[in-house]
mmCIF file of C-alpha atoms and ligand atoms in Angstrom:
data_model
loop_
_atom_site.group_PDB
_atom_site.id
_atom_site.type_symbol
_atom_site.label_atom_id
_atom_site.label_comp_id
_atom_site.label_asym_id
_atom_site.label_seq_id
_atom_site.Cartn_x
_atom_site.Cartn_y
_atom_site.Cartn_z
ATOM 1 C CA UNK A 1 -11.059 -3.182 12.366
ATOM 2 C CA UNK A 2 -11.990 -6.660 13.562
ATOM 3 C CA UNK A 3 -10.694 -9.031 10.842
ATOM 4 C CA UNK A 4 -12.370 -12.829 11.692
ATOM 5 C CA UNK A 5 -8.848 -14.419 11.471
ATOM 6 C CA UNK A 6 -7.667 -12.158 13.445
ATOM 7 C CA UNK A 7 -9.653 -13.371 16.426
ATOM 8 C CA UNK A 8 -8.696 -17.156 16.073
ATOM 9 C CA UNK A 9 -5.338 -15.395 17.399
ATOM 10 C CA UNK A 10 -6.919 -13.167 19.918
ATOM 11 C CA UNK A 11 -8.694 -16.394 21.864
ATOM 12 C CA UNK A 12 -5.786 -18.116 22.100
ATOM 13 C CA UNK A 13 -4.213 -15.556 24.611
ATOM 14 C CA UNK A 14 -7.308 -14.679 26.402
ATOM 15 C CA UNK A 15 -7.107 -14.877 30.013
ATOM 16 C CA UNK A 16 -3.265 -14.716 31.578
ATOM 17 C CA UNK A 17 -2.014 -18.219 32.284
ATOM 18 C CA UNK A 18 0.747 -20.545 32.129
ATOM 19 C CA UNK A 19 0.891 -21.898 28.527
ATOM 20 C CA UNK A 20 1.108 -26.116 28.416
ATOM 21 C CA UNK A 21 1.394 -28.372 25.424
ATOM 22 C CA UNK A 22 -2.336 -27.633 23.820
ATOM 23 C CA UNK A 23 -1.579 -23.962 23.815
ATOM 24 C CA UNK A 24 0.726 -24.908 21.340
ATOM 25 C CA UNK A 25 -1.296 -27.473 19.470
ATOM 26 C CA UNK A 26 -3.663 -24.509 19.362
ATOM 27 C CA UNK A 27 -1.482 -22.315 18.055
ATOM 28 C CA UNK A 28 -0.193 -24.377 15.289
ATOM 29 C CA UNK A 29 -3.687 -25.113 14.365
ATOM 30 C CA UNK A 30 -4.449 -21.577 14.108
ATOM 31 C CA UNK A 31 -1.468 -20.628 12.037
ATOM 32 C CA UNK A 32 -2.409 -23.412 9.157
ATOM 33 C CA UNK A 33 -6.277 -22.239 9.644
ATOM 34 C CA UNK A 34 -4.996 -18.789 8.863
ATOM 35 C CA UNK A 35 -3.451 -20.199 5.532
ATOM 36 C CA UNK A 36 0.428 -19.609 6.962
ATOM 37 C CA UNK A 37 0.713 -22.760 4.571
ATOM 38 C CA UNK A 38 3.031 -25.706 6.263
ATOM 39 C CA UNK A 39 6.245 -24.365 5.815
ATOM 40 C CA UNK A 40 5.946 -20.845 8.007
ATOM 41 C CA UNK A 41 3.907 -22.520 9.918
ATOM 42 C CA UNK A 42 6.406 -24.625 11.172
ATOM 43 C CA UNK A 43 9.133 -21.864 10.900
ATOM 44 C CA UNK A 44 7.245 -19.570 12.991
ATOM 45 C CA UNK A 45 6.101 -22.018 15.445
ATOM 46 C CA UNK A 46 10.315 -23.022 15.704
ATOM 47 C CA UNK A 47 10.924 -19.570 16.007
ATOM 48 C CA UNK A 48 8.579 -19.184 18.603
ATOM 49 C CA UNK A 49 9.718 -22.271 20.821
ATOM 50 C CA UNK A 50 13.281 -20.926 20.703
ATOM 51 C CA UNK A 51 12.626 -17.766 23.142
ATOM 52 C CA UNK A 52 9.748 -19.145 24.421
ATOM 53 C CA UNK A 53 11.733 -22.215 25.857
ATOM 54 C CA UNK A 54 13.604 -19.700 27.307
ATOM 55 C CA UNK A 55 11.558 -18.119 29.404
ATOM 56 C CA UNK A 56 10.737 -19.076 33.236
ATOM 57 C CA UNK A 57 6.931 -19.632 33.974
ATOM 58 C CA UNK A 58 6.083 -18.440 29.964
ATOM 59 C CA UNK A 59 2.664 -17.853 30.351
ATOM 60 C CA UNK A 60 -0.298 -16.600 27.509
ATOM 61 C CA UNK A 61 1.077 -13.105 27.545
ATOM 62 C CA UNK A 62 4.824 -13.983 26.441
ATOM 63 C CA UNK A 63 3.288 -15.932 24.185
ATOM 64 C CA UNK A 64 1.578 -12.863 22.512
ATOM 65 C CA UNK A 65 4.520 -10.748 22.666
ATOM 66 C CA UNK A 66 6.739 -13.438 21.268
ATOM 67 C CA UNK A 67 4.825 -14.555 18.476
ATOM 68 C CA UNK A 68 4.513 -10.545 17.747
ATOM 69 C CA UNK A 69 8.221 -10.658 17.431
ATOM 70 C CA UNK A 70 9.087 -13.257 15.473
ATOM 71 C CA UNK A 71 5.822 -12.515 12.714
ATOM 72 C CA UNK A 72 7.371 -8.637 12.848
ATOM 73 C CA UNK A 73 10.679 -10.306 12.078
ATOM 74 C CA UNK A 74 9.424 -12.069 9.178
ATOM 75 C CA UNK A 75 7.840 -9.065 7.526
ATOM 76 C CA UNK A 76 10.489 -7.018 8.014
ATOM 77 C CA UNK A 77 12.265 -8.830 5.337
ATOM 78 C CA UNK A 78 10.393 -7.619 2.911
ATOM 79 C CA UNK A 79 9.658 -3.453 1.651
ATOM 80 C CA UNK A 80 6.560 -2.377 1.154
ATOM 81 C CA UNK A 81 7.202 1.308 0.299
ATOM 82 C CA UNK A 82 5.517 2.022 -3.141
ATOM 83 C CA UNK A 83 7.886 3.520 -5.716
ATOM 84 C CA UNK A 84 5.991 6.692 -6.745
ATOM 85 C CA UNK A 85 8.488 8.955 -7.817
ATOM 86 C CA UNK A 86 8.314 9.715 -11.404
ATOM 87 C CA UNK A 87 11.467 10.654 -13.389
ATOM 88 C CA UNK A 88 11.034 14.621 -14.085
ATOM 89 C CA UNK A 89 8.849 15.351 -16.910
ATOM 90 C CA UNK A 90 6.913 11.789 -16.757
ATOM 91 C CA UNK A 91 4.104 10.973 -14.458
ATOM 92 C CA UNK A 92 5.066 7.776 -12.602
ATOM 93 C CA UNK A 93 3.101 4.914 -14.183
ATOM 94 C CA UNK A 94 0.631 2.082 -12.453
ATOM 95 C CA UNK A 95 -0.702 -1.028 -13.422
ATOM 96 C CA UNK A 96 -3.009 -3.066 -12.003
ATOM 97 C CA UNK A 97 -3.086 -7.100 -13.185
ATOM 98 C CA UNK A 98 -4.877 -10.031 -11.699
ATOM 99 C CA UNK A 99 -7.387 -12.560 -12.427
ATOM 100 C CA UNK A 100 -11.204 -11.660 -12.663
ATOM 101 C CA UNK A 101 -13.069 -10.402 -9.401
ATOM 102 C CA UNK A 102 -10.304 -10.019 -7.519
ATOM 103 C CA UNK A 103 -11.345 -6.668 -6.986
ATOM 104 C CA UNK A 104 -8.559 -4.978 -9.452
ATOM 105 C CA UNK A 105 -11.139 -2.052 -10.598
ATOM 106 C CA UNK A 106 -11.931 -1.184 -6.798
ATOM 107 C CA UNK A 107 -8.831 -1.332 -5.789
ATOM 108 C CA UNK A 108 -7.902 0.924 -8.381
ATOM 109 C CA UNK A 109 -10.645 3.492 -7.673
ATOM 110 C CA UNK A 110 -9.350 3.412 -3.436
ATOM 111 C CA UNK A 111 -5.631 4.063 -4.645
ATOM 112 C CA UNK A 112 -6.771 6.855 -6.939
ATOM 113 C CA UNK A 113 -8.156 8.586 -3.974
ATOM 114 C CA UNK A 114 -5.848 7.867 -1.981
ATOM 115 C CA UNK A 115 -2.842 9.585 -3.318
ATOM 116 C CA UNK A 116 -5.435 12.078 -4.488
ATOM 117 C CA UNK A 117 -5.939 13.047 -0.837
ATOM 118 C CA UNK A 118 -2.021 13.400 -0.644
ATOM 119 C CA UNK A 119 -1.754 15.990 -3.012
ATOM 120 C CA UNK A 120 -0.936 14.274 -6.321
ATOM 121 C CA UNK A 121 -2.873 14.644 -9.361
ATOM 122 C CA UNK A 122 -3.791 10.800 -10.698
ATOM 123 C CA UNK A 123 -5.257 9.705 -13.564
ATOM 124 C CA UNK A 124 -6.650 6.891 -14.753
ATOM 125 C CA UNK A 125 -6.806 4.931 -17.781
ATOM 126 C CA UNK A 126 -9.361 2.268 -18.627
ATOM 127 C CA UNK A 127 -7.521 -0.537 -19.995
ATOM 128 C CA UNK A 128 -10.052 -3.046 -19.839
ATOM 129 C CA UNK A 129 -11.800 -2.171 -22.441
ATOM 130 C CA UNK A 130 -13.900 -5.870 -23.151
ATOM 131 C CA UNK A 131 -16.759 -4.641 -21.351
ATOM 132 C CA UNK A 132 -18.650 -1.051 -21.576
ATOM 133 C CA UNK A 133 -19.511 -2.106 -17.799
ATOM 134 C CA UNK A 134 -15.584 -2.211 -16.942
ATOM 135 C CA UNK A 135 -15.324 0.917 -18.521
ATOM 136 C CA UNK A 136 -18.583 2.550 -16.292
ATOM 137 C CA UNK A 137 -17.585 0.700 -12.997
ATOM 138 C CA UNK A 138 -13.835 2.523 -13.422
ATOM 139 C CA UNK A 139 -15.637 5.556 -14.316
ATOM 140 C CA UNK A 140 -17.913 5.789 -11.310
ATOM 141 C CA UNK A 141 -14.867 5.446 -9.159
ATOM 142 C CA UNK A 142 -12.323 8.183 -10.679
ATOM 143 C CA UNK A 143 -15.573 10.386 -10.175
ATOM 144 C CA UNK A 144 -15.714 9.106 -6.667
ATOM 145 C CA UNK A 145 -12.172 9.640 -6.245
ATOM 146 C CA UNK A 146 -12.048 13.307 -7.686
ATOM 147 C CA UNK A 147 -9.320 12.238 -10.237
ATOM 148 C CA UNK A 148 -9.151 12.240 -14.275
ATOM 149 C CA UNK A 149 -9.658 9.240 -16.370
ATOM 150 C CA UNK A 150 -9.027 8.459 -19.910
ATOM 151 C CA UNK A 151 -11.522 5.714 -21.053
ATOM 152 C CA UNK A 152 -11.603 3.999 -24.855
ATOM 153 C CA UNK A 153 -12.815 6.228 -27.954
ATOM 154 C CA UNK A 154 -14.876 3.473 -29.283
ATOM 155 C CA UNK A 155 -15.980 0.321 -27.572
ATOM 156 C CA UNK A 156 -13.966 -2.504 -27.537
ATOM 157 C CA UNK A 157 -10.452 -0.350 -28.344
ATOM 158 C CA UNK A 158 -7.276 -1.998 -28.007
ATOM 159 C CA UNK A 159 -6.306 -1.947 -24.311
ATOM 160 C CA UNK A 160 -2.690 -1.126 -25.240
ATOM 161 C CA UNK A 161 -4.115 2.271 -27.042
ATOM 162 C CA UNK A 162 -6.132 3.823 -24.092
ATOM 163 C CA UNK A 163 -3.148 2.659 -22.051
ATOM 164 C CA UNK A 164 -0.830 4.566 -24.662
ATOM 165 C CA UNK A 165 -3.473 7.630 -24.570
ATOM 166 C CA UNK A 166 -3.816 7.645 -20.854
ATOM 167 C CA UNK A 167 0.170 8.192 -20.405
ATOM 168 C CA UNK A 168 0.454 10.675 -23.049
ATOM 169 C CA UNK A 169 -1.904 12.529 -21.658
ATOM 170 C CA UNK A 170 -1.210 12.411 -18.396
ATOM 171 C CA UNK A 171 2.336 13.814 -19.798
ATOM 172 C CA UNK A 172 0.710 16.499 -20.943
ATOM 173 C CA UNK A 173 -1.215 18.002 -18.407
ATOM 174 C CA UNK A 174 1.353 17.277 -15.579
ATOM 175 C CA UNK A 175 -0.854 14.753 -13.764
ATOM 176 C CA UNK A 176 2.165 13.110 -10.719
ATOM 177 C CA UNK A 177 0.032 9.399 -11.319
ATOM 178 C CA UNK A 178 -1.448 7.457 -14.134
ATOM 179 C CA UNK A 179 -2.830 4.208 -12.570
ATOM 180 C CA UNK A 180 -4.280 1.739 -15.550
ATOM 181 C CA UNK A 181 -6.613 -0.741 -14.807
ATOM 182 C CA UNK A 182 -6.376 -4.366 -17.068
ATOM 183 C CA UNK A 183 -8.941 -7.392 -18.411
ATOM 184 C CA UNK A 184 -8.381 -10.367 -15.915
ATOM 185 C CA UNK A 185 -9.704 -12.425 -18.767
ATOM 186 C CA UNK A 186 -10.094 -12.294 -22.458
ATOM 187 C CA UNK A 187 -12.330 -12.903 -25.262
ATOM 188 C CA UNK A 188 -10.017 -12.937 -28.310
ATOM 189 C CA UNK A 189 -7.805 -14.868 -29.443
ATOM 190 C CA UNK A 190 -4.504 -13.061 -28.146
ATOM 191 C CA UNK A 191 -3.532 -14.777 -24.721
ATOM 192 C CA UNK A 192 -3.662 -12.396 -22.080
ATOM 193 C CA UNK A 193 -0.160 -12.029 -21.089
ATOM 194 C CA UNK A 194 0.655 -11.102 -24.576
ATOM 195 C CA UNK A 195 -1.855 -8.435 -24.158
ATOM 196 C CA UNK A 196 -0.555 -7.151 -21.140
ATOM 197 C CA UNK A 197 3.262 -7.210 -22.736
ATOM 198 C CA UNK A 198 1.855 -5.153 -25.846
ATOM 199 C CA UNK A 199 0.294 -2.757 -23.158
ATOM 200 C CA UNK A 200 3.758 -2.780 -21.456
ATOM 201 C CA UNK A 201 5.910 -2.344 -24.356
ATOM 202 C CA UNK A 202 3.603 0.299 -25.702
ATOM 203 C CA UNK A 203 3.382 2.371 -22.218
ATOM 204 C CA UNK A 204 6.956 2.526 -22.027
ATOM 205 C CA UNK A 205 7.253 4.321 -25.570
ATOM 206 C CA UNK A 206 6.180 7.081 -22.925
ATOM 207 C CA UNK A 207 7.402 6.938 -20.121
ATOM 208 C CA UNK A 208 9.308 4.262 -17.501
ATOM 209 C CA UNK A 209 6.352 1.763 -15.455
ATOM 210 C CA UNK A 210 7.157 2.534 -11.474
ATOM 211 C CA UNK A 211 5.156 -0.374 -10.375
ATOM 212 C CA UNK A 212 3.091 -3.341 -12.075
ATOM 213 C CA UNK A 213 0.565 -4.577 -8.679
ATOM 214 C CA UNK A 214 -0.751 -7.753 -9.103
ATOM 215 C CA UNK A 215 -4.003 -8.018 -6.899
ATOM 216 C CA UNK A 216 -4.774 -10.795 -4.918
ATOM 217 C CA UNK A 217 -8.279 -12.200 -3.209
ATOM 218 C CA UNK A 218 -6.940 -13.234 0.003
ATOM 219 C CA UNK A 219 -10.314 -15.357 0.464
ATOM 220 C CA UNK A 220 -9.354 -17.747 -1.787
ATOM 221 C CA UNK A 221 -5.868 -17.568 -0.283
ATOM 222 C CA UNK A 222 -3.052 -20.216 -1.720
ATOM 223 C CA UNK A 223 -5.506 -21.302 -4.343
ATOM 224 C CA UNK A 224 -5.666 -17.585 -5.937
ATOM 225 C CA UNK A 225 -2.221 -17.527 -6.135
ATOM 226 C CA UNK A 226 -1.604 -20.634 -8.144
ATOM 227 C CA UNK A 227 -4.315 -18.871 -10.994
ATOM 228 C CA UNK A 228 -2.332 -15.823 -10.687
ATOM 229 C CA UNK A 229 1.061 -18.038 -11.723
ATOM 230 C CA UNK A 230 1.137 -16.715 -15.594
ATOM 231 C CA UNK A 231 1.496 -12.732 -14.297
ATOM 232 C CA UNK A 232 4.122 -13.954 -11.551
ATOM 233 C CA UNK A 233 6.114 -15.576 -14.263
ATOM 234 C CA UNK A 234 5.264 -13.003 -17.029
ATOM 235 C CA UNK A 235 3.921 -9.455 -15.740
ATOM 236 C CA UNK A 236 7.000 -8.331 -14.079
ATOM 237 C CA UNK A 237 5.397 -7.907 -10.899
ATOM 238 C CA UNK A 238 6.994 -5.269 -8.318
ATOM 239 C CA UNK A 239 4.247 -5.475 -5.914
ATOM 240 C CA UNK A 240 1.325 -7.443 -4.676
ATOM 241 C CA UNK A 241 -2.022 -5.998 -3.488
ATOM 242 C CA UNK A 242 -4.519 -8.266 -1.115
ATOM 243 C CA UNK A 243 -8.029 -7.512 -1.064
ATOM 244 C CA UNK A 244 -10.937 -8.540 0.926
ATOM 245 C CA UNK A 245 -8.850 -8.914 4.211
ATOM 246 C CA UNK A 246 -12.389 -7.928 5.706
ATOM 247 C CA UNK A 247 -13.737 -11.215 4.759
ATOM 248 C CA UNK A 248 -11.343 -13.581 5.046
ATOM 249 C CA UNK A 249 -9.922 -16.237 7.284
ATOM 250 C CA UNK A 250 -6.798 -16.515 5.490
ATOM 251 C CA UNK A 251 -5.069 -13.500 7.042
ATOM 252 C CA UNK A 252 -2.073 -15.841 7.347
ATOM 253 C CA UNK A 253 -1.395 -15.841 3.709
ATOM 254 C CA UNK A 254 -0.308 -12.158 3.987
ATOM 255 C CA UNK A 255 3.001 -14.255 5.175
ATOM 256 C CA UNK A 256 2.911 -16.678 2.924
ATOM 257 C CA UNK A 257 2.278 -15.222 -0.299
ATOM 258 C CA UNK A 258 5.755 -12.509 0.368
ATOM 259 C CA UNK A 259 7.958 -15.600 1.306
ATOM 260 C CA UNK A 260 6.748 -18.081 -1.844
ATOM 261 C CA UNK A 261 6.781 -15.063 -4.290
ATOM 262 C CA UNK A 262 9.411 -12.707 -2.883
ATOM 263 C CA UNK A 263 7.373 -10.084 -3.860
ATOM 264 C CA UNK A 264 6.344 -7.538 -0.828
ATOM 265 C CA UNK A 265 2.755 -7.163 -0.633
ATOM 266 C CA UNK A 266 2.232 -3.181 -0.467
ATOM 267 C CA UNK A 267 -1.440 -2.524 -0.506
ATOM 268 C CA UNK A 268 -4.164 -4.088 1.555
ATOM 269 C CA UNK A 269 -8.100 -3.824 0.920
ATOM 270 C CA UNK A 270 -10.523 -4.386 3.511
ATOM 271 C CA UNK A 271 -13.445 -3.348 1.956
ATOM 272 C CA UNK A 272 -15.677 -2.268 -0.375
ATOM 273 C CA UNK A 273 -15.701 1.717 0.205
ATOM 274 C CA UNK A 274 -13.329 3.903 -0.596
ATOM 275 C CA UNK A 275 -11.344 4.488 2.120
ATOM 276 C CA UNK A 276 -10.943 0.766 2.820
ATOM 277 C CA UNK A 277 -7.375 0.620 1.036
ATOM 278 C CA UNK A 278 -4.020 1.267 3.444
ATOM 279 C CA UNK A 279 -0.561 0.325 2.913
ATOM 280 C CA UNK A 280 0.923 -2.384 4.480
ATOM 281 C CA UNK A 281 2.871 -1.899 7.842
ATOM 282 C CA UNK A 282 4.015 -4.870 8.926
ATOM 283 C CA UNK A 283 3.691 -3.489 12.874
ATOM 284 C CA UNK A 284 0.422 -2.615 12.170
ATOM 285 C CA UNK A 285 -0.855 -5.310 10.642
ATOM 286 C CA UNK A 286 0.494 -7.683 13.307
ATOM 287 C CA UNK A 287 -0.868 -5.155 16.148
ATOM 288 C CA UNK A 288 -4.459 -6.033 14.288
ATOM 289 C CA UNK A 289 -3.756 -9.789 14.297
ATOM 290 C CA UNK A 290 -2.658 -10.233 18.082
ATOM 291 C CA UNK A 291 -4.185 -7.304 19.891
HETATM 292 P P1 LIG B 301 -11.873 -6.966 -10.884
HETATM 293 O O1 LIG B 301 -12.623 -7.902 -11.775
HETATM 294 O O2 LIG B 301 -10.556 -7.548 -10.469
HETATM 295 O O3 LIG B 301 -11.726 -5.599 -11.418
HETATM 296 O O4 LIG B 301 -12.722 -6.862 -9.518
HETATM 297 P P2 LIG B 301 -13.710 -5.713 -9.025
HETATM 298 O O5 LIG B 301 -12.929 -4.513 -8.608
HETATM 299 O O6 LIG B 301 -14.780 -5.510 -10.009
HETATM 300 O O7 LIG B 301 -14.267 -6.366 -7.670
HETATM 301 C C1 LIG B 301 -14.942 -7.591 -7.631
HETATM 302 C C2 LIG B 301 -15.796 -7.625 -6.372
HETATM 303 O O8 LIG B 301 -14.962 -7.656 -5.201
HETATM 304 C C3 LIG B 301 -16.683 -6.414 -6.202
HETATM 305 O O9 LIG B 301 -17.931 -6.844 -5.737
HETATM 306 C C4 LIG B 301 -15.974 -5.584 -5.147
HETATM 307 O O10 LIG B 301 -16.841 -4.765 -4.405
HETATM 308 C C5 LIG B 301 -15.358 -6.658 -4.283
HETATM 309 N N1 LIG B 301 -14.184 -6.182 -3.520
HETATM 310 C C6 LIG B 301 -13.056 -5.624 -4.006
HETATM 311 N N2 LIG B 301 -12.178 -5.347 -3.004
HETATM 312 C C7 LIG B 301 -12.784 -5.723 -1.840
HETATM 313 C C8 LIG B 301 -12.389 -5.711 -0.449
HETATM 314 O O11 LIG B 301 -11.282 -5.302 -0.048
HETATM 315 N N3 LIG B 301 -13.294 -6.232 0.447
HETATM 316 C C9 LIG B 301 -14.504 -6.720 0.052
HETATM 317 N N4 LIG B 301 -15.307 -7.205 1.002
HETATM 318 N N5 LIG B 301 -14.884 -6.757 -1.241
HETATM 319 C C10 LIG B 301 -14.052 -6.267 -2.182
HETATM 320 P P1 LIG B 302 -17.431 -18.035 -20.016
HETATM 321 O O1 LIG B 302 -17.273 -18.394 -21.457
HETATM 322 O O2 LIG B 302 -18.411 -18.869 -19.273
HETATM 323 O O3 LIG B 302 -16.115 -17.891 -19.306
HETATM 324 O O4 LIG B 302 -18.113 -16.630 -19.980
HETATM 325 P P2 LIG B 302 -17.938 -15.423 -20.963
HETATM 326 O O5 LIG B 302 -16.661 -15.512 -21.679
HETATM 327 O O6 LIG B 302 -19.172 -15.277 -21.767
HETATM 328 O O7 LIG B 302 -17.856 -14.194 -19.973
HETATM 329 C C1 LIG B 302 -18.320 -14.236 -18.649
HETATM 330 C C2 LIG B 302 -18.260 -12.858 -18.104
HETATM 331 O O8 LIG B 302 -16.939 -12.349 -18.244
HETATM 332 C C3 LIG B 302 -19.162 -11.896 -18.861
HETATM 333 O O9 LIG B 302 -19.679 -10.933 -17.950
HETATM 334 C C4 LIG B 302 -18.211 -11.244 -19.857
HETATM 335 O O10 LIG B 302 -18.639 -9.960 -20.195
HETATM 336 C C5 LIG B 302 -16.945 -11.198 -19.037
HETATM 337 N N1 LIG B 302 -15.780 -11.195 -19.898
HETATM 338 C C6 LIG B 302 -15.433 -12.046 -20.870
HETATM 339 N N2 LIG B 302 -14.283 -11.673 -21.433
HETATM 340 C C7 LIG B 302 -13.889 -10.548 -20.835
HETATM 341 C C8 LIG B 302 -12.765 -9.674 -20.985
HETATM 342 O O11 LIG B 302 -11.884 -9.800 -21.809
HETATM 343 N N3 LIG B 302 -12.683 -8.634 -20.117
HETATM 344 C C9 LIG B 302 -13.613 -8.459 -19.173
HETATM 345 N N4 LIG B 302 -13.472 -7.476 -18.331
HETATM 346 N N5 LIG B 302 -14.688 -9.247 -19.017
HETATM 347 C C10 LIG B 302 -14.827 -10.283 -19.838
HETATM 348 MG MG1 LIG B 303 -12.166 -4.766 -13.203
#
């Protein structure tokens, strides 16, 4: 897949030659373009110049390889393995959080598949229950997806109650996944994060949460993460999901958003279908950005 930041990094190594000082202006300019944000930017680029200065006749190509290293380095300090594995006699519980449009509800409907197509059975629970269309856009995907979803008796439900009915049924009928999808916004009263503790609290009358994802637009970048502060501070995040990779120059903030949260980003969407959802390996991912 040809990601447009990605190529920002792919001219600045075309053509084997000896790198002088603008190679290096260019490459700092391409990190901060890519929305590294100052303070990798700088760390990588140090990083960098410490083999690099190293190295007799360092031309374009040990540039690559170099800067391959030290981003795999980086990454590496973080694990994106998703915990899955349900305590026996519980499925193992999801759920999705993030502000509106991030693409929470698709990227629900691509996960559902995809641990559909590894043999689990997954469920879903609509848990945004504000909207009938939030409801019908979550229903069109678990159909997509091949998987069972639980959506609200009556319109307008309390989130926390098809979240409740979701797990206990999934309990029930031995499903290995309930994934539930949340409001990025509200129209009552009740602030959201209390909503989403209620939904918590009440969930876990059931059975344990494995993972709370908090999805991320990576077109808007640094920005979208200052909007997404409340569920950082409050949601009890375990893993961070960046969407829309396909569209955006900000590839960079992959870095940045794992070393200013400490949270490892473990899903990455770049797309709208439903296949366009993979984890995140940090080899692969820097393979796309420099090859
Ligand atoms: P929600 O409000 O967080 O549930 O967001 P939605 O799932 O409804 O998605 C909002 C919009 O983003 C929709 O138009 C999606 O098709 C789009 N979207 C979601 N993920 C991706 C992605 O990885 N790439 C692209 N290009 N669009 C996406
Ligand atoms: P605003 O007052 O300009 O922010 O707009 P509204 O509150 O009227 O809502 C704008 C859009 O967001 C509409 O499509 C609403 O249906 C939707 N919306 C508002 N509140 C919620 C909510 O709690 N959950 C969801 N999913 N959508 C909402
Ligand atoms: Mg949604």
């Amino acid at each position: 897949m040809a990601w447009s930041f990605a190529k920002a990094f792919q001219n600045l190594f075309t053509g084997s030659r000896l790198v002088d000082e603008s190679d290096w202006e260019n490459l700092e300019d391409t990190l901060l373009q890519a929305d590294f944000g100052p303070r990798v930017t700088d760390e990588v680029i140090e990083a960098v110049h410490a083999v690099a200065d190293a190295t007799a006749n360092l031309d374009t190509e040990d540039l690559r390889r170099i800067l391959g290293e030290v981003l795999e380095e980086r990454l590496a300090a973080f694990d994106p393995t998703l915990s899955l594995q349900a305590e026996s006699g519980f499925p193992a519980v999801v759920l999705v959080v993030g502000v509106n449009g991030v693409g929470k509800t698709t990227t629900l409907g691509k996960f559902a598949k995809f641990i559909a197509t590894r043999g689990k059975r997954v469920l879903v629970g609509a848990a945004d229950t504000f909207r009938a269309a939030a409801v019908d856009q979550l229903a069109t995907w678990a159909e997509r997806a091949g998987v069972d979803i639980v959506k609200p008796q009556v319109d307008g439900q309390d989130p926390a109650a098809v979240a409740f009915q979701a797990v206990e049924r999934a309990t029930a009928e031995g499903h290995d996944v309930v994934i539930i999808d949340t409001a990025g916004r509200l129209h009552t009263k009740s602030g959201l994060m209390d909503e989403l503790a209620k939904i918590k609290r009440v969930i876990e009358k059931k059975a344990p949460i494995n993972e709370v994802l908090l999805v991320l637009d990576a077109t808007t970048g640094q920005n979208g993460l200052n909007q997404a502060e409340a569920f950082l501070e409050q949601a009890g995040v375990t893993g961070l999901v960046l969407t829309k990779l396909d569209g955006s120059a900000r590839g960079g903030f992959v870095f940045a958003v794992q070393e200013l949260t400490g949270i490892p980003v473990k899903l990455v969407g770049q797309g709208e279908s439903i296949d366009d959802l993979t984890g995140f390996t940090p080899h692969v991912f820097v393979r796309q950005l420099l090859d």
